[in-house]
């Protein structure tokens, strides 16, 4: 299905198909190059809904000049095979022309101040472009629930806020981060890494694990967790740190070094020319941690 009219017509038919109760629709938005992290979102969607729709769209609006839009991995045939094997009948894979017939859309969603921090500071306009396409996908598919990965924590925060701010009639479900055995979070961009870089990239999850372990001691501040994570990053010379920050989960703003309480640690780094991100929850108050 590549056209908006097509996805709407097929979903309308499926919604009505002889059901006394209206089936629940879950949307899983992706940019393709599917890996087990994406498939975990599909599984989650299947648990909580009757109809699962996966969208595959490498959204030009969320890539800046000089970013990897042109070389972003596109593996549509393999993706469709994986989704068919996973039993997903609804795949919406539009062209850029289908989504943006006029080229660049005149109307956009803006992500506000938090949209300019962290990933937004490194990638100006990225979150406006992301929210704009997510709003369009919500309007095209009309899901009851949309499943996002915790891997992109700032994205999750901004999408949840957009849904609240604009009273969009759906719920956001957040699935935990899927990692390799080494700890490296699965990402479509991992395929850019050579063997040495892949080994070095392990430093991101190792840094988060070090912070989590300090927090588990039960009496750590944000500053202490940051120091532990920074040491782990500095031990990997191939990893060029962009940001390492502890944010408040409700505001997504940085907390002070003395802060104790619920928090999330975010990290971004360049390994070679590949930009990688990761995050973990830290409960600096009670020492409870989670890898979600
Ligand atoms: P992307 O194709 O990179 O735009 O990702 C599509 C969705 O998959 C987003 O909600 C991501 O957060 C999610 N995702 C990507 N990698 C992972 C992962 N390792 N674990 C869980 N979710 C992921």
PDB file of C-alpha atoms and ligand atoms in Angstrom:
ATOM      1  CA  UNK A   1       0.000   0.000   0.000  1.00  0.00           C
ATOM      2  CA  UNK A   2       1.627   3.199  -1.100  1.00  0.00           C
ATOM      3  CA  UNK A   3      -1.277   5.585  -1.412  1.00  0.00           C
ATOM      4  CA  UNK A   4      -3.173   7.414   1.326  1.00  0.00           C
ATOM      5  CA  UNK A   5      -6.511   6.611  -0.309  1.00  0.00           C
ATOM      6  CA  UNK A   6      -5.592   2.924  -0.408  1.00  0.00           C
ATOM      7  CA  UNK A   7      -4.576   2.631   3.254  1.00  0.00           C
ATOM      8  CA  UNK A   8      -7.716   4.500   4.340  1.00  0.00           C
ATOM      9  CA  UNK A   9     -10.035   2.355   2.214  1.00  0.00           C
ATOM     10  CA  UNK A  10      -8.485  -0.947   3.336  1.00  0.00           C
ATOM     11  CA  UNK A  11      -8.547   0.044   6.980  1.00  0.00           C
ATOM     12  CA  UNK A  12     -12.141   1.229   6.782  1.00  0.00           C
ATOM     13  CA  UNK A  13     -13.101  -2.164   5.313  1.00  0.00           C
ATOM     14  CA  UNK A  14     -11.112  -4.088   7.929  1.00  0.00           C
ATOM     15  CA  UNK A  15     -12.645  -2.021  10.744  1.00  0.00           C
ATOM     16  CA  UNK A  16     -16.131  -3.039   9.690  1.00  0.00           C
ATOM     17  CA  UNK A  17     -15.516  -6.682   8.780  1.00  0.00           C
ATOM     18  CA  UNK A  18     -18.386  -8.433  10.531  1.00  0.00           C
ATOM     19  CA  UNK A  19     -17.213  -7.376  13.979  1.00  0.00           C
ATOM     20  CA  UNK A  20     -19.695  -6.650  16.722  1.00  0.00           C
ATOM     21  CA  UNK A  21     -16.976  -4.902  18.695  1.00  0.00           C
ATOM     22  CA  UNK A  22     -14.908  -2.325  16.793  1.00  0.00           C
ATOM     23  CA  UNK A  23     -11.367  -3.689  16.392  1.00  0.00           C
ATOM     24  CA  UNK A  24      -8.531  -1.686  17.877  1.00  0.00           C
ATOM     25  CA  UNK A  25      -5.887  -0.417  15.459  1.00  0.00           C
ATOM     26  CA  UNK A  26      -2.229  -0.023  16.451  1.00  0.00           C
ATOM     27  CA  UNK A  27       0.248   1.910  14.329  1.00  0.00           C
ATOM     28  CA  UNK A  28       3.995   1.245  14.424  1.00  0.00           C
ATOM     29  CA  UNK A  29       5.807   4.078  12.597  1.00  0.00           C
ATOM     30  CA  UNK A  30       9.269   3.189  11.257  1.00  0.00           C
ATOM     31  CA  UNK A  31      11.818   4.290   8.700  1.00  0.00           C
ATOM     32  CA  UNK A  32      12.372   0.691   7.577  1.00  0.00           C
ATOM     33  CA  UNK A  33      15.656  -1.257   7.532  1.00  0.00           C
ATOM     34  CA  UNK A  34      13.803  -3.329  10.088  1.00  0.00           C
ATOM     35  CA  UNK A  35      15.609  -5.131  12.900  1.00  0.00           C
ATOM     36  CA  UNK A  36      14.525  -7.033  16.002  1.00  0.00           C
ATOM     37  CA  UNK A  37      13.859  -3.746  17.848  1.00  0.00           C
ATOM     38  CA  UNK A  38      11.200  -2.850  15.293  1.00  0.00           C
ATOM     39  CA  UNK A  39       9.802  -6.381  15.404  1.00  0.00           C
ATOM     40  CA  UNK A  40       9.446  -6.113  19.180  1.00  0.00           C
ATOM     41  CA  UNK A  41       7.249  -3.050  18.610  1.00  0.00           C
ATOM     42  CA  UNK A  42       5.151  -5.099  16.199  1.00  0.00           C
ATOM     43  CA  UNK A  43       4.777  -7.855  18.799  1.00  0.00           C
ATOM     44  CA  UNK A  44       3.768  -5.303  21.399  1.00  0.00           C
ATOM     45  CA  UNK A  45       1.240  -3.800  18.965  1.00  0.00           C
ATOM     46  CA  UNK A  46      -0.216  -7.220  18.341  1.00  0.00           C
ATOM     47  CA  UNK A  47      -0.658  -7.786  22.082  1.00  0.00           C
ATOM     48  CA  UNK A  48      -2.650  -4.597  22.557  1.00  0.00           C
ATOM     49  CA  UNK A  49      -4.613  -4.300  19.298  1.00  0.00           C
ATOM     50  CA  UNK A  50      -6.532  -6.342  16.730  1.00  0.00           C
ATOM     51  CA  UNK A  51      -5.155  -4.686  13.605  1.00  0.00           C
ATOM     52  CA  UNK A  52      -1.457  -3.774  13.316  1.00  0.00           C
ATOM     53  CA  UNK A  53      -0.324  -1.227  10.740  1.00  0.00           C
ATOM     54  CA  UNK A  54       3.402  -0.686  10.163  1.00  0.00           C
ATOM     55  CA  UNK A  55       4.475   2.407   8.274  1.00  0.00           C
ATOM     56  CA  UNK A  56       7.817   2.587   6.492  1.00  0.00           C
ATOM     57  CA  UNK A  57       8.824   6.058   5.424  1.00  0.00           C
ATOM     58  CA  UNK A  58      12.237   7.707   5.406  1.00  0.00           C
ATOM     59  CA  UNK A  59      10.902  11.192   6.088  1.00  0.00           C
ATOM     60  CA  UNK A  60      12.965  13.832   4.247  1.00  0.00           C
ATOM     61  CA  UNK A  61      11.550  16.530   6.540  1.00  0.00           C
ATOM     62  CA  UNK A  62      13.442  15.238   9.576  1.00  0.00           C
ATOM     63  CA  UNK A  63      16.872  15.089   7.911  1.00  0.00           C
ATOM     64  CA  UNK A  64      19.050  18.207   7.809  1.00  0.00           C
ATOM     65  CA  UNK A  65      21.427  19.246   5.038  1.00  0.00           C
ATOM     66  CA  UNK A  66      24.532  17.066   5.165  1.00  0.00           C
ATOM     67  CA  UNK A  67      22.775  14.281   7.125  1.00  0.00           C
ATOM     68  CA  UNK A  68      22.388  10.699   5.910  1.00  0.00           C
ATOM     69  CA  UNK A  69      19.034  10.975   4.051  1.00  0.00           C
ATOM     70  CA  UNK A  70      20.524   9.723   0.782  1.00  0.00           C
ATOM     71  CA  UNK A  71      22.509   6.883   2.282  1.00  0.00           C
ATOM     72  CA  UNK A  72      19.966   5.901   4.974  1.00  0.00           C
ATOM     73  CA  UNK A  73      19.507   2.115   4.542  1.00  0.00           C
ATOM     74  CA  UNK A  74      16.460   1.269   2.430  1.00  0.00           C
ATOM     75  CA  UNK A  75      15.620  -2.449   2.389  1.00  0.00           C
ATOM     76  CA  UNK A  76      11.922  -2.415   1.464  1.00  0.00           C
ATOM     77  CA  UNK A  77      11.772  -5.921  -0.043  1.00  0.00           C
ATOM     78  CA  UNK A  78      13.447  -7.518   2.977  1.00  0.00           C
ATOM     79  CA  UNK A  79      11.245  -5.416   5.304  1.00  0.00           C
ATOM     80  CA  UNK A  80       8.065  -6.573   3.553  1.00  0.00           C
ATOM     81  CA  UNK A  81       9.212 -10.193   3.818  1.00  0.00           C
ATOM     82  CA  UNK A  82       9.920  -9.832   7.545  1.00  0.00           C
ATOM     83  CA  UNK A  83       6.553  -8.199   8.145  1.00  0.00           C
ATOM     84  CA  UNK A  84       4.739 -10.860   6.120  1.00  0.00           C
ATOM     85  CA  UNK A  85       6.512 -13.534   8.201  1.00  0.00           C
ATOM     86  CA  UNK A  86       5.447 -11.661  11.323  1.00  0.00           C
ATOM     87  CA  UNK A  87       1.866 -11.774  10.067  1.00  0.00           C
ATOM     88  CA  UNK A  88       1.414  -8.038   9.487  1.00  0.00           C
ATOM     89  CA  UNK A  89      -1.042  -7.522   6.608  1.00  0.00           C
ATOM     90  CA  UNK A  90      -1.012  -3.715   6.697  1.00  0.00           C
ATOM     91  CA  UNK A  91       2.192  -2.040   5.598  1.00  0.00           C
ATOM     92  CA  UNK A  92       2.003   1.596   4.546  1.00  0.00           C
ATOM     93  CA  UNK A  93       5.117   2.506   2.563  1.00  0.00           C
ATOM     94  CA  UNK A  94       4.351   5.763   0.772  1.00  0.00           C
ATOM     95  CA  UNK A  95       6.619   7.713  -1.539  1.00  0.00           C
ATOM     96  CA  UNK A  96       7.758  11.203  -0.531  1.00  0.00           C
ATOM     97  CA  UNK A  97       5.497  12.532  -3.297  1.00  0.00           C
ATOM     98  CA  UNK A  98       2.485  10.788  -1.759  1.00  0.00           C
ATOM     99  CA  UNK A  99       3.200  12.341   1.622  1.00  0.00           C
ATOM    100  CA  UNK A 100       4.326  15.759   0.373  1.00  0.00           C
ATOM    101  CA  UNK A 101       2.705  16.353  -3.025  1.00  0.00           C
ATOM    102  CA  UNK A 102       3.620  20.032  -2.906  1.00  0.00           C
ATOM    103  CA  UNK A 103       7.201  19.302  -1.912  1.00  0.00           C
ATOM    104  CA  UNK A 104       7.829  20.887   1.458  1.00  0.00           C
ATOM    105  CA  UNK A 105       4.559  21.318   3.413  1.00  0.00           C
ATOM    106  CA  UNK A 106       3.584  24.862   4.395  1.00  0.00           C
ATOM    107  CA  UNK A 107       2.067  23.728   7.693  1.00  0.00           C
ATOM    108  CA  UNK A 108       4.244  21.986  10.264  1.00  0.00           C
ATOM    109  CA  UNK A 109       4.124  20.914  13.870  1.00  0.00           C
ATOM    110  CA  UNK A 110       6.738  22.636  16.015  1.00  0.00           C
ATOM    111  CA  UNK A 111       8.399  20.773  18.847  1.00  0.00           C
ATOM    112  CA  UNK A 112       8.977  23.841  21.063  1.00  0.00           C
ATOM    113  CA  UNK A 113      11.927  24.433  23.363  1.00  0.00           C
ATOM    114  CA  UNK A 114      12.645  20.773  24.223  1.00  0.00           C
ATOM    115  CA  UNK A 115      12.810  20.131  20.480  1.00  0.00           C
ATOM    116  CA  UNK A 116      15.946  22.279  20.290  1.00  0.00           C
ATOM    117  CA  UNK A 117      17.838  20.372  22.994  1.00  0.00           C
ATOM    118  CA  UNK A 118      20.021  17.238  22.747  1.00  0.00           C
ATOM    119  CA  UNK A 119      19.142  15.557  19.409  1.00  0.00           C
ATOM    120  CA  UNK A 120      17.465  18.799  18.329  1.00  0.00           C
ATOM    121  CA  UNK A 121      20.630  20.817  19.014  1.00  0.00           C
ATOM    122  CA  UNK A 122      22.676  18.444  16.864  1.00  0.00           C
ATOM    123  CA  UNK A 123      19.948  18.161  14.222  1.00  0.00           C
ATOM    124  CA  UNK A 124      18.113  21.506  13.883  1.00  0.00           C
ATOM    125  CA  UNK A 125      14.540  21.039  12.635  1.00  0.00           C
ATOM    126  CA  UNK A 126      14.679  17.270  13.134  1.00  0.00           C
ATOM    127  CA  UNK A 127      11.870  17.103  15.681  1.00  0.00           C
ATOM    128  CA  UNK A 128       9.582  19.510  13.802  1.00  0.00           C
ATOM    129  CA  UNK A 129       9.938  17.222  10.783  1.00  0.00           C
ATOM    130  CA  UNK A 130       9.424  14.098  12.892  1.00  0.00           C
ATOM    131  CA  UNK A 131       6.291  15.448  14.635  1.00  0.00           C
ATOM    132  CA  UNK A 132       4.859  16.673  11.323  1.00  0.00           C
ATOM    133  CA  UNK A 133       5.111  13.249   9.699  1.00  0.00           C
ATOM    134  CA  UNK A 134       3.889  11.474  12.840  1.00  0.00           C
ATOM    135  CA  UNK A 135       0.830  13.763  12.947  1.00  0.00           C
ATOM    136  CA  UNK A 136       0.184  12.983   9.265  1.00  0.00           C
ATOM    137  CA  UNK A 137       0.513   9.230   9.883  1.00  0.00           C
ATOM    138  CA  UNK A 138      -1.896   9.463  12.827  1.00  0.00           C
ATOM    139  CA  UNK A 139      -4.403  11.288  10.599  1.00  0.00           C
ATOM    140  CA  UNK A 140      -3.989   8.855   7.695  1.00  0.00           C
ATOM    141  CA  UNK A 141      -4.271   5.632   9.713  1.00  0.00           C
ATOM    142  CA  UNK A 142      -6.472   6.794  12.602  1.00  0.00           C
ATOM    143  CA  UNK A 143      -4.983   4.365  15.152  1.00  0.00           C
ATOM    144  CA  UNK A 144      -6.306   3.830  18.680  1.00  0.00           C
ATOM    145  CA  UNK A 145      -2.739   3.385  19.865  1.00  0.00           C
ATOM    146  CA  UNK A 146       0.712   4.027  18.384  1.00  0.00           C
ATOM    147  CA  UNK A 147       3.762   2.080  19.566  1.00  0.00           C
ATOM    148  CA  UNK A 148       7.125   3.831  19.867  1.00  0.00           C
ATOM    149  CA  UNK A 149      10.470   2.550  21.147  1.00  0.00           C
ATOM    150  CA  UNK A 150      12.069   3.910  24.306  1.00  0.00           C
ATOM    151  CA  UNK A 151      15.318   3.860  22.294  1.00  0.00           C
ATOM    152  CA  UNK A 152      14.377   7.338  21.029  1.00  0.00           C
ATOM    153  CA  UNK A 153      13.494   8.821  24.413  1.00  0.00           C
ATOM    154  CA  UNK A 154      13.276  12.455  23.319  1.00  0.00           C
ATOM    155  CA  UNK A 155      11.048  11.430  20.395  1.00  0.00           C
ATOM    156  CA  UNK A 156       8.746   9.570  22.792  1.00  0.00           C
ATOM    157  CA  UNK A 157       8.566  12.601  25.089  1.00  0.00           C
ATOM    158  CA  UNK A 158       7.763  14.990  22.227  1.00  0.00           C
ATOM    159  CA  UNK A 159       5.178  12.686  20.616  1.00  0.00           C
ATOM    160  CA  UNK A 160       3.427  12.189  23.961  1.00  0.00           C
ATOM    161  CA  UNK A 161       3.388  15.944  24.479  1.00  0.00           C
ATOM    162  CA  UNK A 162       2.027  16.561  20.970  1.00  0.00           C
ATOM    163  CA  UNK A 163      -0.794  14.079  21.632  1.00  0.00           C
ATOM    164  CA  UNK A 164      -1.625  15.871  24.903  1.00  0.00           C
ATOM    165  CA  UNK A 165      -1.204  19.418  23.540  1.00  0.00           C
ATOM    166  CA  UNK A 166      -3.291  18.801  20.416  1.00  0.00           C
ATOM    167  CA  UNK A 167      -5.808  16.392  22.026  1.00  0.00           C
ATOM    168  CA  UNK A 168      -5.087  13.761  19.418  1.00  0.00           C
ATOM    169  CA  UNK A 169      -7.499  10.846  19.915  1.00  0.00           C
ATOM    170  CA  UNK A 170      -5.031   8.033  20.530  1.00  0.00           C
ATOM    171  CA  UNK A 171      -2.752   6.588  23.176  1.00  0.00           C
ATOM    172  CA  UNK A 172       1.032   6.262  22.947  1.00  0.00           C
ATOM    173  CA  UNK A 173       2.496   2.946  24.043  1.00  0.00           C
ATOM    174  CA  UNK A 174       6.228   2.781  24.767  1.00  0.00           C
ATOM    175  CA  UNK A 175       8.194  -0.446  24.254  1.00  0.00           C
ATOM    176  CA  UNK A 176      11.521  -1.173  26.003  1.00  0.00           C
ATOM    177  CA  UNK A 177      14.901  -0.885  24.256  1.00  0.00           C
ATOM    178  CA  UNK A 178      16.048  -4.057  22.482  1.00  0.00           C
ATOM    179  CA  UNK A 179      19.809  -4.606  22.776  1.00  0.00           C
ATOM    180  CA  UNK A 180      22.449  -6.936  21.410  1.00  0.00           C
ATOM    181  CA  UNK A 181      24.057  -9.261  23.934  1.00  0.00           C
ATOM    182  CA  UNK A 182      26.951  -6.773  24.177  1.00  0.00           C
ATOM    183  CA  UNK A 183      24.490  -4.127  25.343  1.00  0.00           C
ATOM    184  CA  UNK A 184      24.559  -2.136  22.094  1.00  0.00           C
ATOM    185  CA  UNK A 185      21.038  -0.876  21.366  1.00  0.00           C
ATOM    186  CA  UNK A 186      19.763  -2.150  18.011  1.00  0.00           C
ATOM    187  CA  UNK A 187      19.603   0.595  15.386  1.00  0.00           C
ATOM    188  CA  UNK A 188      19.268   0.738  11.622  1.00  0.00           C
ATOM    189  CA  UNK A 189      22.416   2.889  11.671  1.00  0.00           C
ATOM    190  CA  UNK A 190      24.493   0.116  13.322  1.00  0.00           C
ATOM    191  CA  UNK A 191      25.016  -1.319   9.839  1.00  0.00           C
ATOM    192  CA  UNK A 192      27.274   1.671   9.083  1.00  0.00           C
ATOM    193  CA  UNK A 193      29.742   0.453  11.750  1.00  0.00           C
ATOM    194  CA  UNK A 194      32.787  -1.660  10.924  1.00  0.00           C
ATOM    195  CA  UNK A 195      33.932  -4.295  13.398  1.00  0.00           C
ATOM    196  CA  UNK A 196      36.209  -2.017  15.442  1.00  0.00           C
ATOM    197  CA  UNK A 197      33.579   0.718  15.567  1.00  0.00           C
ATOM    198  CA  UNK A 198      30.912  -1.747  16.648  1.00  0.00           C
ATOM    199  CA  UNK A 199      33.148  -2.851  19.515  1.00  0.00           C
ATOM    200  CA  UNK A 200      33.779   0.788  20.477  1.00  0.00           C
ATOM    201  CA  UNK A 201      30.044   1.623  20.271  1.00  0.00           C
ATOM    202  CA  UNK A 202      29.549  -0.691  23.220  1.00  0.00           C
ATOM    203  CA  UNK A 203      30.860   2.211  25.361  1.00  0.00           C
ATOM    204  CA  UNK A 204      27.474   3.972  25.171  1.00  0.00           C
ATOM    205  CA  UNK A 205      25.497   1.194  26.833  1.00  0.00           C
ATOM    206  CA  UNK A 206      28.454   0.488  29.156  1.00  0.00           C
ATOM    207  CA  UNK A 207      28.339   4.120  30.302  1.00  0.00           C
ATOM    208  CA  UNK A 208      24.611   3.899  31.003  1.00  0.00           C
ATOM    209  CA  UNK A 209      25.118   0.614  32.849  1.00  0.00           C
ATOM    210  CA  UNK A 210      27.868   2.223  34.954  1.00  0.00           C
ATOM    211  CA  UNK A 211      25.528   5.079  35.867  1.00  0.00           C
ATOM    212  CA  UNK A 212      22.729   2.647  36.649  1.00  0.00           C
ATOM    213  CA  UNK A 213      25.016   0.657  38.870  1.00  0.00           C
ATOM    214  CA  UNK A 214      26.062   3.780  40.822  1.00  0.00           C
ATOM    215  CA  UNK A 215      22.375   4.663  41.183  1.00  0.00           C
ATOM    216  CA  UNK A 216      21.582   1.157  42.393  1.00  0.00           C
ATOM    217  CA  UNK A 217      23.810   1.888  45.361  1.00  0.00           C
ATOM    218  CA  UNK A 218      20.812   3.885  46.569  1.00  0.00           C
ATOM    219  CA  UNK A 219      22.555   7.075  47.526  1.00  0.00           C
ATOM    220  CA  UNK A 220      23.798   8.660  44.302  1.00  0.00           C
ATOM    221  CA  UNK A 221      23.214  12.121  42.867  1.00  0.00           C
ATOM    222  CA  UNK A 222      22.825  12.972  39.181  1.00  0.00           C
ATOM    223  CA  UNK A 223      26.388  14.334  39.229  1.00  0.00           C
ATOM    224  CA  UNK A 224      27.776  11.038  40.536  1.00  0.00           C
ATOM    225  CA  UNK A 225      25.885   9.042  37.920  1.00  0.00           C
ATOM    226  CA  UNK A 226      27.204  11.385  35.211  1.00  0.00           C
ATOM    227  CA  UNK A 227      30.788  11.014  36.440  1.00  0.00           C
ATOM    228  CA  UNK A 228      30.555   7.214  36.283  1.00  0.00           C
ATOM    229  CA  UNK A 229      29.138   7.339  32.753  1.00  0.00           C
ATOM    230  CA  UNK A 230      31.738   9.884  31.574  1.00  0.00           C
ATOM    231  CA  UNK A 231      34.595   7.647  32.771  1.00  0.00           C
ATOM    232  CA  UNK A 232      33.235   4.755  30.693  1.00  0.00           C
ATOM    233  CA  UNK A 233      32.961   6.931  27.554  1.00  0.00           C
ATOM    234  CA  UNK A 234      36.454   8.354  28.022  1.00  0.00           C
ATOM    235  CA  UNK A 235      37.842   4.817  28.135  1.00  0.00           C
ATOM    236  CA  UNK A 236      36.800   4.412  24.470  1.00  0.00           C
ATOM    237  CA  UNK A 237      38.890   6.802  22.333  1.00  0.00           C
ATOM    238  CA  UNK A 238      36.981   6.006  19.105  1.00  0.00           C
ATOM    239  CA  UNK A 239      33.792   7.374  20.684  1.00  0.00           C
ATOM    240  CA  UNK A 240      33.372  11.151  20.348  1.00  0.00           C
ATOM    241  CA  UNK A 241      30.819  12.213  22.947  1.00  0.00           C
ATOM    242  CA  UNK A 242      28.206  14.723  21.785  1.00  0.00           C
ATOM    243  CA  UNK A 243      26.094  14.962  24.936  1.00  0.00           C
ATOM    244  CA  UNK A 244      25.640  13.091  28.175  1.00  0.00           C
ATOM    245  CA  UNK A 245      22.869  14.469  30.353  1.00  0.00           C
ATOM    246  CA  UNK A 246      20.458  13.535  33.121  1.00  0.00           C
ATOM    247  CA  UNK A 247      16.949  14.882  32.520  1.00  0.00           C
ATOM    248  CA  UNK A 248      13.758  15.009  34.536  1.00  0.00           C
ATOM    249  CA  UNK A 249      11.270  12.538  33.008  1.00  0.00           C
ATOM    250  CA  UNK A 250       8.363  15.001  33.232  1.00  0.00           C
ATOM    251  CA  UNK A 251      10.035  18.088  31.747  1.00  0.00           C
ATOM    252  CA  UNK A 252      12.925  16.521  29.840  1.00  0.00           C
ATOM    253  CA  UNK A 253      15.065  19.426  31.089  1.00  0.00           C
ATOM    254  CA  UNK A 254      18.519  18.801  32.606  1.00  0.00           C
ATOM    255  CA  UNK A 255      18.632  18.320  36.379  1.00  0.00           C
ATOM    256  CA  UNK A 256      21.347  19.795  38.614  1.00  0.00           C
ATOM    257  CA  UNK A 257      24.330  17.743  39.817  1.00  0.00           C
ATOM    258  CA  UNK A 258      22.814  17.474  43.316  1.00  0.00           C
ATOM    259  CA  UNK A 259      19.477  16.166  42.031  1.00  0.00           C
ATOM    260  CA  UNK A 260      17.987  12.996  43.487  1.00  0.00           C
ATOM    261  CA  UNK A 261      14.748  11.559  42.116  1.00  0.00           C
ATOM    262  CA  UNK A 262      13.334   9.921  39.025  1.00  0.00           C
ATOM    263  CA  UNK A 263      15.495  10.687  36.018  1.00  0.00           C
ATOM    264  CA  UNK A 264      16.619   9.566  32.590  1.00  0.00           C
ATOM    265  CA  UNK A 265      20.193   9.589  31.351  1.00  0.00           C
ATOM    266  CA  UNK A 266      20.670  10.351  27.644  1.00  0.00           C
ATOM    267  CA  UNK A 267      23.822   9.852  25.630  1.00  0.00           C
ATOM    268  CA  UNK A 268      24.772  10.624  22.029  1.00  0.00           C
ATOM    269  CA  UNK A 269      28.131  10.075  20.380  1.00  0.00           C
ATOM    270  CA  UNK A 270      29.805   9.793  17.026  1.00  0.00           C
ATOM    271  CA  UNK A 271      31.586   6.554  16.243  1.00  0.00           C
ATOM    272  CA  UNK A 272      33.408   7.299  13.002  1.00  0.00           C
ATOM    273  CA  UNK A 273      30.777   9.285  11.121  1.00  0.00           C
ATOM    274  CA  UNK A 274      27.873   7.371  12.637  1.00  0.00           C
ATOM    275  CA  UNK A 275      25.751   9.119  15.218  1.00  0.00           C
ATOM    276  CA  UNK A 276      24.452   6.782  17.926  1.00  0.00           C
ATOM    277  CA  UNK A 277      22.059   7.476  20.806  1.00  0.00           C
ATOM    278  CA  UNK A 278      21.019   5.521  23.873  1.00  0.00           C
ATOM    279  CA  UNK A 279      19.326   6.146  27.236  1.00  0.00           C
ATOM    280  CA  UNK A 280      18.292   4.561  30.485  1.00  0.00           C
ATOM    281  CA  UNK A 281      15.977   5.310  33.372  1.00  0.00           C
ATOM    282  CA  UNK A 282      17.715   6.136  36.663  1.00  0.00           C
ATOM    283  CA  UNK A 283      15.904   6.324  39.950  1.00  0.00           C
ATOM    284  CA  UNK A 284      18.413   8.334  41.916  1.00  0.00           C
ATOM    285  CA  UNK A 285      16.061   8.593  44.827  1.00  0.00           C
ATOM    286  CA  UNK A 286      15.669   5.007  45.883  1.00  0.00           C
ATOM    287  CA  UNK A 287      18.398   3.400  43.827  1.00  0.00           C
ATOM    288  CA  UNK A 288      15.863   1.574  41.685  1.00  0.00           C
ATOM    289  CA  UNK A 289      16.853   1.393  38.025  1.00  0.00           C
ATOM    290  CA  UNK A 290      15.390   0.028  34.887  1.00  0.00           C
ATOM    291  CA  UNK A 291      16.809  -0.664  31.446  1.00  0.00           C
ATOM    292  CA  UNK A 292      13.656   0.590  29.761  1.00  0.00           C
TER     293      UNK A 292
HETATM  294  P1  LIG B   1      13.260   4.166  13.227  1.00  0.00           P
HETATM  295  O1  LIG B   1      12.987   3.216  12.099  1.00  0.00           O
HETATM  296  O2  LIG B   1      14.684   4.249  13.620  1.00  0.00           O
HETATM  297  O3  LIG B   1      12.611   5.509  13.015  1.00  0.00           O
HETATM  298  O4  LIG B   1      12.524   3.547  14.487  1.00  0.00           O
HETATM  299  C1  LIG B   1      11.154   3.234  14.448  1.00  0.00           C
HETATM  300  C2  LIG B   1      10.693   2.898  15.827  1.00  0.00           C
HETATM  301  O5  LIG B   1      11.442   1.788  16.322  1.00  0.00           O
HETATM  302  C3  LIG B   1      10.915   4.049  16.831  1.00  0.00           C
HETATM  303  O6  LIG B   1       9.798   4.123  17.704  1.00  0.00           O
HETATM  304  C4  LIG B   1      12.156   3.617  17.547  1.00  0.00           C
HETATM  305  O7  LIG B   1      12.247   4.129  18.855  1.00  0.00           O
HETATM  306  C5  LIG B   1      11.964   2.108  17.580  1.00  0.00           C
HETATM  307  N1  LIG B   1      13.245   1.442  17.798  1.00  0.00           N
HETATM  308  C6  LIG B   1      14.378   1.559  17.064  1.00  0.00           C
HETATM  309  N2  LIG B   1      15.376   0.834  17.608  1.00  0.00           N
HETATM  310  C7  LIG B   1      14.865   0.241  18.722  1.00  0.00           C
HETATM  311  C8  LIG B   1      15.392  -0.622  19.729  1.00  0.00           C
HETATM  312  N3  LIG B   1      16.646  -1.019  19.720  1.00  0.00           N
HETATM  313  N4  LIG B   1      14.568  -1.008  20.729  1.00  0.00           N
HETATM  314  C9  LIG B   1      13.283  -0.593  20.770  1.00  0.00           C
HETATM  315  N5  LIG B   1      12.729   0.220  19.854  1.00  0.00           N
HETATM  316  C10 LIG B   1      13.500   0.630  18.840  1.00  0.00           C
END
